[in-house]
PDB file of C-alpha atoms and ligand atoms in Angstrom:
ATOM      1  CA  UNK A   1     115.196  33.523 159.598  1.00 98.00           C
ATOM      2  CA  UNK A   2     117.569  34.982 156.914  1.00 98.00           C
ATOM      3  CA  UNK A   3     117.626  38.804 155.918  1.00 98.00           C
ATOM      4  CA  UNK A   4     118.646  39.457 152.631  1.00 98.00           C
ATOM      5  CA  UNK A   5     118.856  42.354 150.655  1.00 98.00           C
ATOM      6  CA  UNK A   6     120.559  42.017 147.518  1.00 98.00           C
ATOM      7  CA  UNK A   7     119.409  39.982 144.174  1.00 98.00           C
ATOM      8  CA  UNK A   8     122.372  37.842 144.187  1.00 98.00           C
ATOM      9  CA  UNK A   9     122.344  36.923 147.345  1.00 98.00           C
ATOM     10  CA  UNK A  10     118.609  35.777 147.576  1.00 98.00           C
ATOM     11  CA  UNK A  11     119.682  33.701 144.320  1.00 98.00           C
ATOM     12  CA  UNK A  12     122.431  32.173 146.309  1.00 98.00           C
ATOM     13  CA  UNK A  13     119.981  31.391 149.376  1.00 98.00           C
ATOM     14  CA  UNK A  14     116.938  30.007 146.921  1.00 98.00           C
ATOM     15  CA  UNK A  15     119.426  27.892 144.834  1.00 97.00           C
ATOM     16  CA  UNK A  16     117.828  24.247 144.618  1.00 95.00           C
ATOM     17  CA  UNK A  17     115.056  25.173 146.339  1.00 98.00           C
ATOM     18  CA  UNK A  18     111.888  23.720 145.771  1.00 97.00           C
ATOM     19  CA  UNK A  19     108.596  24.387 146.822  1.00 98.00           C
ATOM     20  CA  UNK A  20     109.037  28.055 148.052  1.00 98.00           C
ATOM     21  CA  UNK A  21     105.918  30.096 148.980  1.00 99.00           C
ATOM     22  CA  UNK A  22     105.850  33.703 148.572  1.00 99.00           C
ATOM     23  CA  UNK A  23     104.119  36.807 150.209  1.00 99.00           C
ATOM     24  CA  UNK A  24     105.665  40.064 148.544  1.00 99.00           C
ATOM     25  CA  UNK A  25     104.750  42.912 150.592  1.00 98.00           C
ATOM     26  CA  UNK A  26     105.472  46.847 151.201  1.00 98.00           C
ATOM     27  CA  UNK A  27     106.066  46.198 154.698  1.00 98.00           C
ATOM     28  CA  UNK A  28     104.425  47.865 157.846  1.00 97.00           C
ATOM     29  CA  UNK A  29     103.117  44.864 158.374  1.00 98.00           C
ATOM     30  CA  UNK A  30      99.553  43.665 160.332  1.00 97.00           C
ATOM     31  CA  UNK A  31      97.458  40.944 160.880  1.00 97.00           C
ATOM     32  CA  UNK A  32      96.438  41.194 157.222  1.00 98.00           C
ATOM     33  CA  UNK A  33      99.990  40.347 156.232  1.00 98.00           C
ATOM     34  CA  UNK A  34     100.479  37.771 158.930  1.00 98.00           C
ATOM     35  CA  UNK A  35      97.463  35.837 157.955  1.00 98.00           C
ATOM     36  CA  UNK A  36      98.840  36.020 154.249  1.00 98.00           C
ATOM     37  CA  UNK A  37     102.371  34.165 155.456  1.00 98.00           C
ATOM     38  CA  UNK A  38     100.771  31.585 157.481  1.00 98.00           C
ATOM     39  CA  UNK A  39      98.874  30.956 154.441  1.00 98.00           C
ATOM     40  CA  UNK A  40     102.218  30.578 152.556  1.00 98.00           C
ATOM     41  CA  UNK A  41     103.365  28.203 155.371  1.00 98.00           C
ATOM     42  CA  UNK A  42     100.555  26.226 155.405  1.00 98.00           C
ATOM     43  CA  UNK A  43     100.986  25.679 151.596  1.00 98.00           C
ATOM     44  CA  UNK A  44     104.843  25.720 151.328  1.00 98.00           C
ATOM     45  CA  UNK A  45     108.553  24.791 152.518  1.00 98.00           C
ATOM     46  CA  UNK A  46     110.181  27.368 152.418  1.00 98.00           C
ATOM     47  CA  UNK A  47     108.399  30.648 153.166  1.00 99.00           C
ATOM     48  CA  UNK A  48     110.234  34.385 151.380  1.00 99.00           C
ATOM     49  CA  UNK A  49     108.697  37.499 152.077  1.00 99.00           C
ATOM     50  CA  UNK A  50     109.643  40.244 150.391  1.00 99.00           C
ATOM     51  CA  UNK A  51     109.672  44.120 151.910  1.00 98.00           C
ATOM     52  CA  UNK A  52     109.945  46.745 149.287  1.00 98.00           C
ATOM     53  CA  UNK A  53     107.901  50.196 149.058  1.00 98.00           C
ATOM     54  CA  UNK A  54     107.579  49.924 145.043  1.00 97.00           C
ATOM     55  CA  UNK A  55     108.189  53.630 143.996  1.00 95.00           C
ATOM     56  CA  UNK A  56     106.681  52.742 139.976  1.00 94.00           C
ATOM     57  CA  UNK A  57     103.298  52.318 142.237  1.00 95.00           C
ATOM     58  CA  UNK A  58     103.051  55.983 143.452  1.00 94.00           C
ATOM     59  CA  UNK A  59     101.771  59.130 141.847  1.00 92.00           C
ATOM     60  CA  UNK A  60     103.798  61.713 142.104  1.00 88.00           C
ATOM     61  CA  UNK A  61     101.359  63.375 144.853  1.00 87.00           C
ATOM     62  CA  UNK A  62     100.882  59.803 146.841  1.00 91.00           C
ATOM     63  CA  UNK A  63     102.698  58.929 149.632  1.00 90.00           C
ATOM     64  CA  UNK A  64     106.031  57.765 148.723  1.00 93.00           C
ATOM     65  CA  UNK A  65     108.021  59.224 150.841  1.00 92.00           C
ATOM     66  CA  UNK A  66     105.507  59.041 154.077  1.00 91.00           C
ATOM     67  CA  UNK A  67     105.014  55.681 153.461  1.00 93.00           C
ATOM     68  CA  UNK A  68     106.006  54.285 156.712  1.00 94.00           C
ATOM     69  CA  UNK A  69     109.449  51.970 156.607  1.00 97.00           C
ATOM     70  CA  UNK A  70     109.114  49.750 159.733  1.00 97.00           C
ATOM     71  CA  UNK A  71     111.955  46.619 158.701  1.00 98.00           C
ATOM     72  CA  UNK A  72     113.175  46.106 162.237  1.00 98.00           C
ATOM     73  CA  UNK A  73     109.287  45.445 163.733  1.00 98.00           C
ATOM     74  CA  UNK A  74     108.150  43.510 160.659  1.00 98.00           C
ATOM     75  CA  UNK A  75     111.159  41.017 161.187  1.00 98.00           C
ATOM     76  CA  UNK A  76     110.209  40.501 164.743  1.00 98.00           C
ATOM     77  CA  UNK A  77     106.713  39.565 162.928  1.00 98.00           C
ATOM     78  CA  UNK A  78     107.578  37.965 160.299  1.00 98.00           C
ATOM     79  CA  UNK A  79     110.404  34.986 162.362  1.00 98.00           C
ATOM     80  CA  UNK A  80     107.095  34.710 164.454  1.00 98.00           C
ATOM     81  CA  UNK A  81     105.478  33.708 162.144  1.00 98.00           C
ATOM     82  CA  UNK A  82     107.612  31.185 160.994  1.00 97.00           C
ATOM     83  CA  UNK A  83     109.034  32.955 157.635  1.00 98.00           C
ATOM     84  CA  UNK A  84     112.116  31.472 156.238  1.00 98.00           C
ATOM     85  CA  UNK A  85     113.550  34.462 154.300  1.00 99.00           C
ATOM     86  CA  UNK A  86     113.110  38.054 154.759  1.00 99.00           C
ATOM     87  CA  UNK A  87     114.081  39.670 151.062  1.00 99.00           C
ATOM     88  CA  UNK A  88     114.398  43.863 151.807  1.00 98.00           C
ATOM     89  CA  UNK A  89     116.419  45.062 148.135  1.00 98.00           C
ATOM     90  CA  UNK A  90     117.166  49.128 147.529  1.00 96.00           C
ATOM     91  CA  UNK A  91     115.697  50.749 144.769  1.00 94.00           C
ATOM     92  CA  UNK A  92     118.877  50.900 142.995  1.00 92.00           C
ATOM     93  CA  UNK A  93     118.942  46.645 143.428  1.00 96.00           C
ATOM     94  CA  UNK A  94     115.468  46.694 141.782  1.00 96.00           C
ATOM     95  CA  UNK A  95     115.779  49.643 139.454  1.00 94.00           C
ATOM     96  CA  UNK A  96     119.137  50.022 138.239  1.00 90.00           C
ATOM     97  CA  UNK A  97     118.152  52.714 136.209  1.00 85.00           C
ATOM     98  CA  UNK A  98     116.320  54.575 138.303  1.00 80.00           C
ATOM     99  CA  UNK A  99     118.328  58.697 138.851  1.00 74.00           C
ATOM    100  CA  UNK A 100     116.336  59.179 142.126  1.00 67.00           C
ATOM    101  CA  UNK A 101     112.972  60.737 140.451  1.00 68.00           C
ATOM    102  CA  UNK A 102     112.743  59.167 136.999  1.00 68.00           C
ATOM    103  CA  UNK A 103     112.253  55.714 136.115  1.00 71.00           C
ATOM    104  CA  UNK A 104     112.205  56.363 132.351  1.00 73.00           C
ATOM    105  CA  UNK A 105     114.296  54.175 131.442  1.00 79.00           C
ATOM    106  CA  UNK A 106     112.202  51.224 133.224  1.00 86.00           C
ATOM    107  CA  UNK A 107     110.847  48.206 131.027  1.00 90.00           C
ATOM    108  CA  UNK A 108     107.636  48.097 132.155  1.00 93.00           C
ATOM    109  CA  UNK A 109     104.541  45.646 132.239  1.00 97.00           C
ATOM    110  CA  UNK A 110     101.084  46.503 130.734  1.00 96.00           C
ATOM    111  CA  UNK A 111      98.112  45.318 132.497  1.00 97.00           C
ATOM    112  CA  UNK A 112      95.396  44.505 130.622  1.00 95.00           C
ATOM    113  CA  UNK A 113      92.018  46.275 130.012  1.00 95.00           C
ATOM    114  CA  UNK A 114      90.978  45.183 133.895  1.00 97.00           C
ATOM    115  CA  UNK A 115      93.114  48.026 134.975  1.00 98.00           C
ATOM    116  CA  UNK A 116      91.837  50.699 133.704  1.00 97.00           C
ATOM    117  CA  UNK A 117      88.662  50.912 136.113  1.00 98.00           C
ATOM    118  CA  UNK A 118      88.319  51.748 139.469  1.00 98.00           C
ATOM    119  CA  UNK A 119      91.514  51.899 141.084  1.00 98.00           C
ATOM    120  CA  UNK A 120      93.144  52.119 137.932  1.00 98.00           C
ATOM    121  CA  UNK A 121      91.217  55.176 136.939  1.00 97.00           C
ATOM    122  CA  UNK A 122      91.855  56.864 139.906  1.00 94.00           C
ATOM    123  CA  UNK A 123      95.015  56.190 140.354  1.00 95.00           C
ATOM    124  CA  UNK A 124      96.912  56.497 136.492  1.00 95.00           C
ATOM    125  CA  UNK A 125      99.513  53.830 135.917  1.00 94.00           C
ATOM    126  CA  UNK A 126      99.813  52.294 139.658  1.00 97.00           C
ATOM    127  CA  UNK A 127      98.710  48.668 138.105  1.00 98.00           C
ATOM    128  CA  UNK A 128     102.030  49.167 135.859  1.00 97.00           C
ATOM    129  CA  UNK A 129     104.044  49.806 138.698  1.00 96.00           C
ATOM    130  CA  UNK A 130     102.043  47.029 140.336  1.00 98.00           C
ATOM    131  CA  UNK A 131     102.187  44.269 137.532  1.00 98.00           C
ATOM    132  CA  UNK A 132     106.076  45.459 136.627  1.00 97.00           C
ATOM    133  CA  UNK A 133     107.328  45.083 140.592  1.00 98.00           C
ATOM    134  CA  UNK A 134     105.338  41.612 140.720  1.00 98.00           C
ATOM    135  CA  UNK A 135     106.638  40.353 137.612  1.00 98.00           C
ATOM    136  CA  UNK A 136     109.921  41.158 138.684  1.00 98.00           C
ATOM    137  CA  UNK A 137     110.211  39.619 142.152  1.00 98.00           C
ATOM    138  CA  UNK A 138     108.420  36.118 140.817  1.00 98.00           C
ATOM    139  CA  UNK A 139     111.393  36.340 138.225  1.00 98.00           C
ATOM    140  CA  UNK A 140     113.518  36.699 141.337  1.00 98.00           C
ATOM    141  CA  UNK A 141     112.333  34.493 143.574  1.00 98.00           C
ATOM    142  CA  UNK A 142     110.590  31.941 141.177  1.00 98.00           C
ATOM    143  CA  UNK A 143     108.207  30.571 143.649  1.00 98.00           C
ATOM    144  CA  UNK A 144     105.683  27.660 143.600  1.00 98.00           C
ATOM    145  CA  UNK A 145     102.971  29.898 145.021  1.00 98.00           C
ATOM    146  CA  UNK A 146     102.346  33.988 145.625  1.00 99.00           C
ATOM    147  CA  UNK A 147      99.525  34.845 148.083  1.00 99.00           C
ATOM    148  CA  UNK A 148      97.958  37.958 147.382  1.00 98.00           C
ATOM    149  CA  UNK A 149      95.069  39.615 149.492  1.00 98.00           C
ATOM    150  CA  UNK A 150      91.704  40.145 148.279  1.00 98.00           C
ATOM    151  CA  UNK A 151      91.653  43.322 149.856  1.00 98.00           C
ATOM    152  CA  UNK A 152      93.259  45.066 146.699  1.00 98.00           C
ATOM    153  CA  UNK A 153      90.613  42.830 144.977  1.00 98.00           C
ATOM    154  CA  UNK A 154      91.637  44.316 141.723  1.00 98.00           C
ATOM    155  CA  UNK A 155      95.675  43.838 142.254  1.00 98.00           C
ATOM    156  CA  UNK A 156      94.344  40.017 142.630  1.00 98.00           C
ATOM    157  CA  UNK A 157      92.931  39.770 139.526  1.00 98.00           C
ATOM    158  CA  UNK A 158      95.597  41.651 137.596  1.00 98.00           C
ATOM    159  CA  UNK A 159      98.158  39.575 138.986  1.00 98.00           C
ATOM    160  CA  UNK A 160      96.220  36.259 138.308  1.00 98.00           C
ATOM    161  CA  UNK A 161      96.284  37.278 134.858  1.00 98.00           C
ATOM    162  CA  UNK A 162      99.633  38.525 134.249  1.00 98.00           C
ATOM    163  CA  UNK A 163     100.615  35.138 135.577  1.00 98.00           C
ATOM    164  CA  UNK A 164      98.229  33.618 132.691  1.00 98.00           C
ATOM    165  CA  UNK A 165      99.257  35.365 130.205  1.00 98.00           C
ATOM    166  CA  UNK A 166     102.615  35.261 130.748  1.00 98.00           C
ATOM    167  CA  UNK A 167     102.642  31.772 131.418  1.00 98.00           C
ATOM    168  CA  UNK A 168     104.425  31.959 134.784  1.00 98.00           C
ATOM    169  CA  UNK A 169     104.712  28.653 136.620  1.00 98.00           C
ATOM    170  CA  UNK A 170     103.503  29.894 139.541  1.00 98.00           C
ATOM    171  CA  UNK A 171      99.961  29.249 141.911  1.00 98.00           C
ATOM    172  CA  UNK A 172      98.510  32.553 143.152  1.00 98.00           C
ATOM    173  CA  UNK A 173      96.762  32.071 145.946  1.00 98.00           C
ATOM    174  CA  UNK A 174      93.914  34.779 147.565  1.00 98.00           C
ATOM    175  CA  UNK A 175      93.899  35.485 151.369  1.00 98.00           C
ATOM    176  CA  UNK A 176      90.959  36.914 152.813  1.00 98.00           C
ATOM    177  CA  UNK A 177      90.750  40.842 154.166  1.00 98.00           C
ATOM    178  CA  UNK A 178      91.614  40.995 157.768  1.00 98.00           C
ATOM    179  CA  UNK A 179      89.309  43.052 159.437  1.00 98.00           C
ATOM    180  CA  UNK A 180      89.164  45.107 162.850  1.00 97.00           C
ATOM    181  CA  UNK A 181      86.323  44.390 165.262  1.00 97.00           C
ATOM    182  CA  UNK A 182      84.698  47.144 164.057  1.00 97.00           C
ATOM    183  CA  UNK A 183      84.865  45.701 160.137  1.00 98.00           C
ATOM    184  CA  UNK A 184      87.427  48.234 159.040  1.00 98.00           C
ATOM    185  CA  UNK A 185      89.675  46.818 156.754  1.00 98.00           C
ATOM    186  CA  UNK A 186      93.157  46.374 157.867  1.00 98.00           C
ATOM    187  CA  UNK A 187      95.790  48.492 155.965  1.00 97.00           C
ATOM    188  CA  UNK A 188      99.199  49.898 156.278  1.00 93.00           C
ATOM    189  CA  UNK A 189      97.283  53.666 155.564  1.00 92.00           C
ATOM    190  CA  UNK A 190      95.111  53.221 158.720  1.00 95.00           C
ATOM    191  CA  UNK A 191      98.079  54.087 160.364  1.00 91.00           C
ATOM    192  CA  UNK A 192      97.578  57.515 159.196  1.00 90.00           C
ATOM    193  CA  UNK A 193      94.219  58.015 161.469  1.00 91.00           C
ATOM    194  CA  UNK A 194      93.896  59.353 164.586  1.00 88.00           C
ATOM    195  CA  UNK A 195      91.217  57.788 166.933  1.00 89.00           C
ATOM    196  CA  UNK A 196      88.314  59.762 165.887  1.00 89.00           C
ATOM    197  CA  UNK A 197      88.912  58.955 161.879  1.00 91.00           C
ATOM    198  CA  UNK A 198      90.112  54.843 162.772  1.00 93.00           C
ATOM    199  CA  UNK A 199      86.107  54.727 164.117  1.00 93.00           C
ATOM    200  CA  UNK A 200      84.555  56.802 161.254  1.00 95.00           C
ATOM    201  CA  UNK A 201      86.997  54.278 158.645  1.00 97.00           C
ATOM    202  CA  UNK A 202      84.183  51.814 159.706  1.00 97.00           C
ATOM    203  CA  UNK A 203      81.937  52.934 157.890  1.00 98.00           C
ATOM    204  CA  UNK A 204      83.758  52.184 154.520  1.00 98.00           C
ATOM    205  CA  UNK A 205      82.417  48.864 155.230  1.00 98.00           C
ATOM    206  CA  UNK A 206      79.038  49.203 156.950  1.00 98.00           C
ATOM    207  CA  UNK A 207      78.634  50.713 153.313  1.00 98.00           C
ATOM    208  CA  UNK A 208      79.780  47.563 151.788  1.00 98.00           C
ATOM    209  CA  UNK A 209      77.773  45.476 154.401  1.00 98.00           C
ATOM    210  CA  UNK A 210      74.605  47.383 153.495  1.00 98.00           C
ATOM    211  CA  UNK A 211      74.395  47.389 149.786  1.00 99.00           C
ATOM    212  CA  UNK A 212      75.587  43.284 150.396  1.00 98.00           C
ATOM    213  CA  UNK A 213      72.122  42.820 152.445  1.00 98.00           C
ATOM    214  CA  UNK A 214      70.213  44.907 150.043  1.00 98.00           C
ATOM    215  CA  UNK A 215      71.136  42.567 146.810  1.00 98.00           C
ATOM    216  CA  UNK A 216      70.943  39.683 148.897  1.00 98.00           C
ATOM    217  CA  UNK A 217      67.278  40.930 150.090  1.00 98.00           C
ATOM    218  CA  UNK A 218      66.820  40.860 145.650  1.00 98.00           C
ATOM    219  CA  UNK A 219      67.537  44.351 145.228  1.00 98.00           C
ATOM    220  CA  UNK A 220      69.131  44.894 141.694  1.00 98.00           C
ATOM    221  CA  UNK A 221      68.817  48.498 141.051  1.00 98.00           C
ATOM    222  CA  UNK A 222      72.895  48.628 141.103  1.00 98.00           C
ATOM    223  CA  UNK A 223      72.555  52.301 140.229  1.00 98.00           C
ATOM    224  CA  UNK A 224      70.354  53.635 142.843  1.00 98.00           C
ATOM    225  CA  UNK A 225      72.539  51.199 145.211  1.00 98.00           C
ATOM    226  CA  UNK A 226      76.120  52.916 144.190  1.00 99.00           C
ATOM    227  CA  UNK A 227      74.619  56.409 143.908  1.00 98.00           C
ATOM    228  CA  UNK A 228      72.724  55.980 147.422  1.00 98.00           C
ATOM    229  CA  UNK A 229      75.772  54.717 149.346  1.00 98.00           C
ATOM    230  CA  UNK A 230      78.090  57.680 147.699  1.00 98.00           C
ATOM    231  CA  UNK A 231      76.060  60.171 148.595  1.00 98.00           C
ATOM    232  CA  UNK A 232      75.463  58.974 152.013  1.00 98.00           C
ATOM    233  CA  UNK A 233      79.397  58.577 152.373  1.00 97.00           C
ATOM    234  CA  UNK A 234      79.837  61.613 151.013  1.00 96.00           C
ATOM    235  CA  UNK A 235      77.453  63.618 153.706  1.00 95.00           C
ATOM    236  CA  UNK A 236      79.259  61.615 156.549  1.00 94.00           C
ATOM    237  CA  UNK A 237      82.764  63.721 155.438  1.00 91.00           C
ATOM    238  CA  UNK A 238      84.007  61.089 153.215  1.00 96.00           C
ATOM    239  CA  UNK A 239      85.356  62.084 149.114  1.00 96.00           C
ATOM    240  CA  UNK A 240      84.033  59.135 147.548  1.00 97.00           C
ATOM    241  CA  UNK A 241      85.934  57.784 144.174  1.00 98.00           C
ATOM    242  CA  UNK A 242      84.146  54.804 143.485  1.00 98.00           C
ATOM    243  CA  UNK A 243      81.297  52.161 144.920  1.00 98.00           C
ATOM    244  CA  UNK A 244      80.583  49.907 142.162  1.00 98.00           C
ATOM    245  CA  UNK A 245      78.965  46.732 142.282  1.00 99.00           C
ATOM    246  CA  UNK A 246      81.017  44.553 140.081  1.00 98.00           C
ATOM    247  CA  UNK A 247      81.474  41.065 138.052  1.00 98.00           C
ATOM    248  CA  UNK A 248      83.652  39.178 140.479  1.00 98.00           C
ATOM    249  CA  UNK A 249      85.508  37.530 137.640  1.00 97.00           C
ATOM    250  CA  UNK A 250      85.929  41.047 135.068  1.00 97.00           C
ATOM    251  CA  UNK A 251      85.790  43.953 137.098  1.00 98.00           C
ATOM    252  CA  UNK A 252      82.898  45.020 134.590  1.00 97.00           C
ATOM    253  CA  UNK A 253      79.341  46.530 136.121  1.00 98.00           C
ATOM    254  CA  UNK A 254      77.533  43.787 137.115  1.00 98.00           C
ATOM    255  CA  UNK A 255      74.826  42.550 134.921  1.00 98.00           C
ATOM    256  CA  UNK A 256      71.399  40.705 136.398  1.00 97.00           C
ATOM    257  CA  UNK A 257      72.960  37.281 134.924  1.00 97.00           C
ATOM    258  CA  UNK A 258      76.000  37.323 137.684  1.00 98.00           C
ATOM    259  CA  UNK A 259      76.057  35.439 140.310  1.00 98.00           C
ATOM    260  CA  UNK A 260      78.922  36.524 141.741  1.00 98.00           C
ATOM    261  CA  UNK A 261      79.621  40.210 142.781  1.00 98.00           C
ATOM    262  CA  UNK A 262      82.553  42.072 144.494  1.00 99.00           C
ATOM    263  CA  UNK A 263      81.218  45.365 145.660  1.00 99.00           C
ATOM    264  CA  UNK A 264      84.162  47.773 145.663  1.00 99.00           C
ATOM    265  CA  UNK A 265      84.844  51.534 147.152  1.00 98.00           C
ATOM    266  CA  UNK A 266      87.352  53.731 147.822  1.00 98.00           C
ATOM    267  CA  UNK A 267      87.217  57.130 149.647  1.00 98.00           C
ATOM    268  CA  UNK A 268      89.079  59.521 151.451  1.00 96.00           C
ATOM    269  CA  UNK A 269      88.892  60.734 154.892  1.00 92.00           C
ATOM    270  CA  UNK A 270      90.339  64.009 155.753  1.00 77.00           C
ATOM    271  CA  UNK A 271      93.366  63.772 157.793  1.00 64.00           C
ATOM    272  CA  UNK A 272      94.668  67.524 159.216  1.00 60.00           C
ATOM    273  CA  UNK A 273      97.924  65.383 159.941  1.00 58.00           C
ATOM    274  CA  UNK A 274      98.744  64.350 156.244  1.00 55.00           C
ATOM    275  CA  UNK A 275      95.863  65.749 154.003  1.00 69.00           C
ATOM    276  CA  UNK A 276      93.488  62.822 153.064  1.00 87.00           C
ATOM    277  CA  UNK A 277      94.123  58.970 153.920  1.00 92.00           C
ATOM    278  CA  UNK A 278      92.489  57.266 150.697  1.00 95.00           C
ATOM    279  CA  UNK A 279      90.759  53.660 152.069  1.00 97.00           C
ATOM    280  CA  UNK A 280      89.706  50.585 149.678  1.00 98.00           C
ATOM    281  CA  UNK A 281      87.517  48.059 151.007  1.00 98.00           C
ATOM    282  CA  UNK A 282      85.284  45.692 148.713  1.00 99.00           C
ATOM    283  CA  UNK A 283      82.952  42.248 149.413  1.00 98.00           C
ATOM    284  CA  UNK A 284      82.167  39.578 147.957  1.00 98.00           C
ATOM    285  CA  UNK A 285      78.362  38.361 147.151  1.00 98.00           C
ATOM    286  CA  UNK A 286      77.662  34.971 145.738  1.00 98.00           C
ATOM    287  CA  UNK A 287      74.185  35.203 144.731  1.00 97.00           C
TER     288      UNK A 287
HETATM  289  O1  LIG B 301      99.879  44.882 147.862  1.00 55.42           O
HETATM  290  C1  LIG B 301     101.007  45.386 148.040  1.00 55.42           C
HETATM  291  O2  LIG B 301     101.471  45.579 149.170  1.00 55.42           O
HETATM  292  C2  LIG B 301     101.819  45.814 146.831  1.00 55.42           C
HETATM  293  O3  LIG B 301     101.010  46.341 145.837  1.00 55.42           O
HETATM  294  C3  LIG B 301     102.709  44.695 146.288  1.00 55.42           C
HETATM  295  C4  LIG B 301     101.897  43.529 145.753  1.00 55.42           C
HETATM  296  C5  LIG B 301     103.649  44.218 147.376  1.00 55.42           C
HETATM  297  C6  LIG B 301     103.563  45.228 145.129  1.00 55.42           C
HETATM  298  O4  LIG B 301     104.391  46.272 145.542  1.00 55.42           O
END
């Protein structure tokens, strides 16, 4: 396995290449990541992986700078798992204009309308920073595939259509959420629980599970099933910033006529350590 971290040098390694699969990633990496390689393998011949904590995707009071930077582990994983190249650029590399604090002088991409919900509302221009990085490193690396994993559900579908749109000749491929055995979602931010909260993050999904039973049972009082599970989050200690029951294919509240749903959340769990840990989960029904 190769380590690369310049753009010219990954050219150099990828020239006549064909049929390269790619998993771009902000490192830390778990099983979630793991299973998203071996999908690339399984798919590919030559298997890149990219490591790079996107700064464009962080508000200025996210977690940047706490963001844990693991590069020596996630190699270990990542040859393991039988990746090819390991691509791990600076900032400067990536942004050349970027002064340290200010990426103002950054062309940038501009998702479409699907961004604006949700995460997207919560979290004010991270699906630029998202789209822009993305769009960048399949410019770089110019892969046959990407595999992204449905856990940011709404990063999927963002990048799916960039890719569209922009007419990028590459296959984006979904992995499924990797889960704990206690259904928590696995994420570089659980990392920022202690043993008490890691437990309590469970219920992010028994949520999710719930309301998934309910409209399979023929509930389709959306409302009452979004308001009931954020208040009931809410009284077990969580800060709540969405549940929606959604169109899988827009991102728009579903309507009785769709068949197939993506119930989303995201909440925060206090954390005395480093404030509040903010958690996304989401399911799938197919009704
Ligand atoms: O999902 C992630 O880890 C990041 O958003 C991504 C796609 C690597 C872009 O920085």
């Amino acid at each position: 396995m190769q380590i690369i971290h310049t753009i010219s040098d990954l050219r150099i390694a990828l020239k006549s290449k064909a049929n390269i699969g790619f998993v771009p990633t902000m490192g830390n990496l778990h099983a979630g990541h793991i299973h998203l390689v071996e999908l690339a393998r399984q798919h590919a011949t030559l298997v890149v992986v990219s490591i790079f904590v996107n700064p464009l995707q962080f508000g200025v009071n996210e977690d940047l700078a706490s963001y844990p930077r693991t590069l020596a582990e996630d190699c270990e994983r990542l040859k393991a798992a039988g990746t090819d190249i390991v691509f791990a650029p600076n900032v400067l590399d990536m942004y050349p204009d970027f002064d340290g604090n200010h990426l103002n002088q950054t062309m940038t991409v501009t998702p479409p309308a699907i961004a604006d919900v949700l995460c997207g509302a919560s979290r004010p221009g991270h699906f630029t920073g998202v789209a822009t990085i993305v769009m960048k490193l399949l410019n770089i690396v110019q892969p046959t595939l990407a595999v992204f994993g449905k856990k940011d559900y709404q990063q999927l579908l963002i990048i799916k259509e960039m890719v569209r749109q922009f007419n990028m000749p590459t296959e984006i491929i979904a992995g499924e959420t990797m889960r704990e055995p206690s259904g928590l979602a696995m994420s570089s931010r659980n990392g920022y629980l202690n043993e008490a909260q890691r437990s309590q993050a469970a219920q992010l999904n028994q949520a999710l599970q719930h309301v998934a039973s309910a409209i399979k049972m023929g509930n389709r009082d959306y409302h009452a099933l979004e308001n009931h599970a954020t208040q009931q989050l809410n009284q077990a200690n969580w800060q709540v910033d969405y549940f929606a029951i959604c169109s899988a294919l827009t991102l728009q509240a579903a309507q009785i006529s769709n068949k197939h749903l993506v119930i989303l959340a995201a909440a925060k769990l206090s954390n005395k350590l480093s404030g509040q840990t903010r958690l996304i989960d989401n399911l799938e029904v197919q009704l």
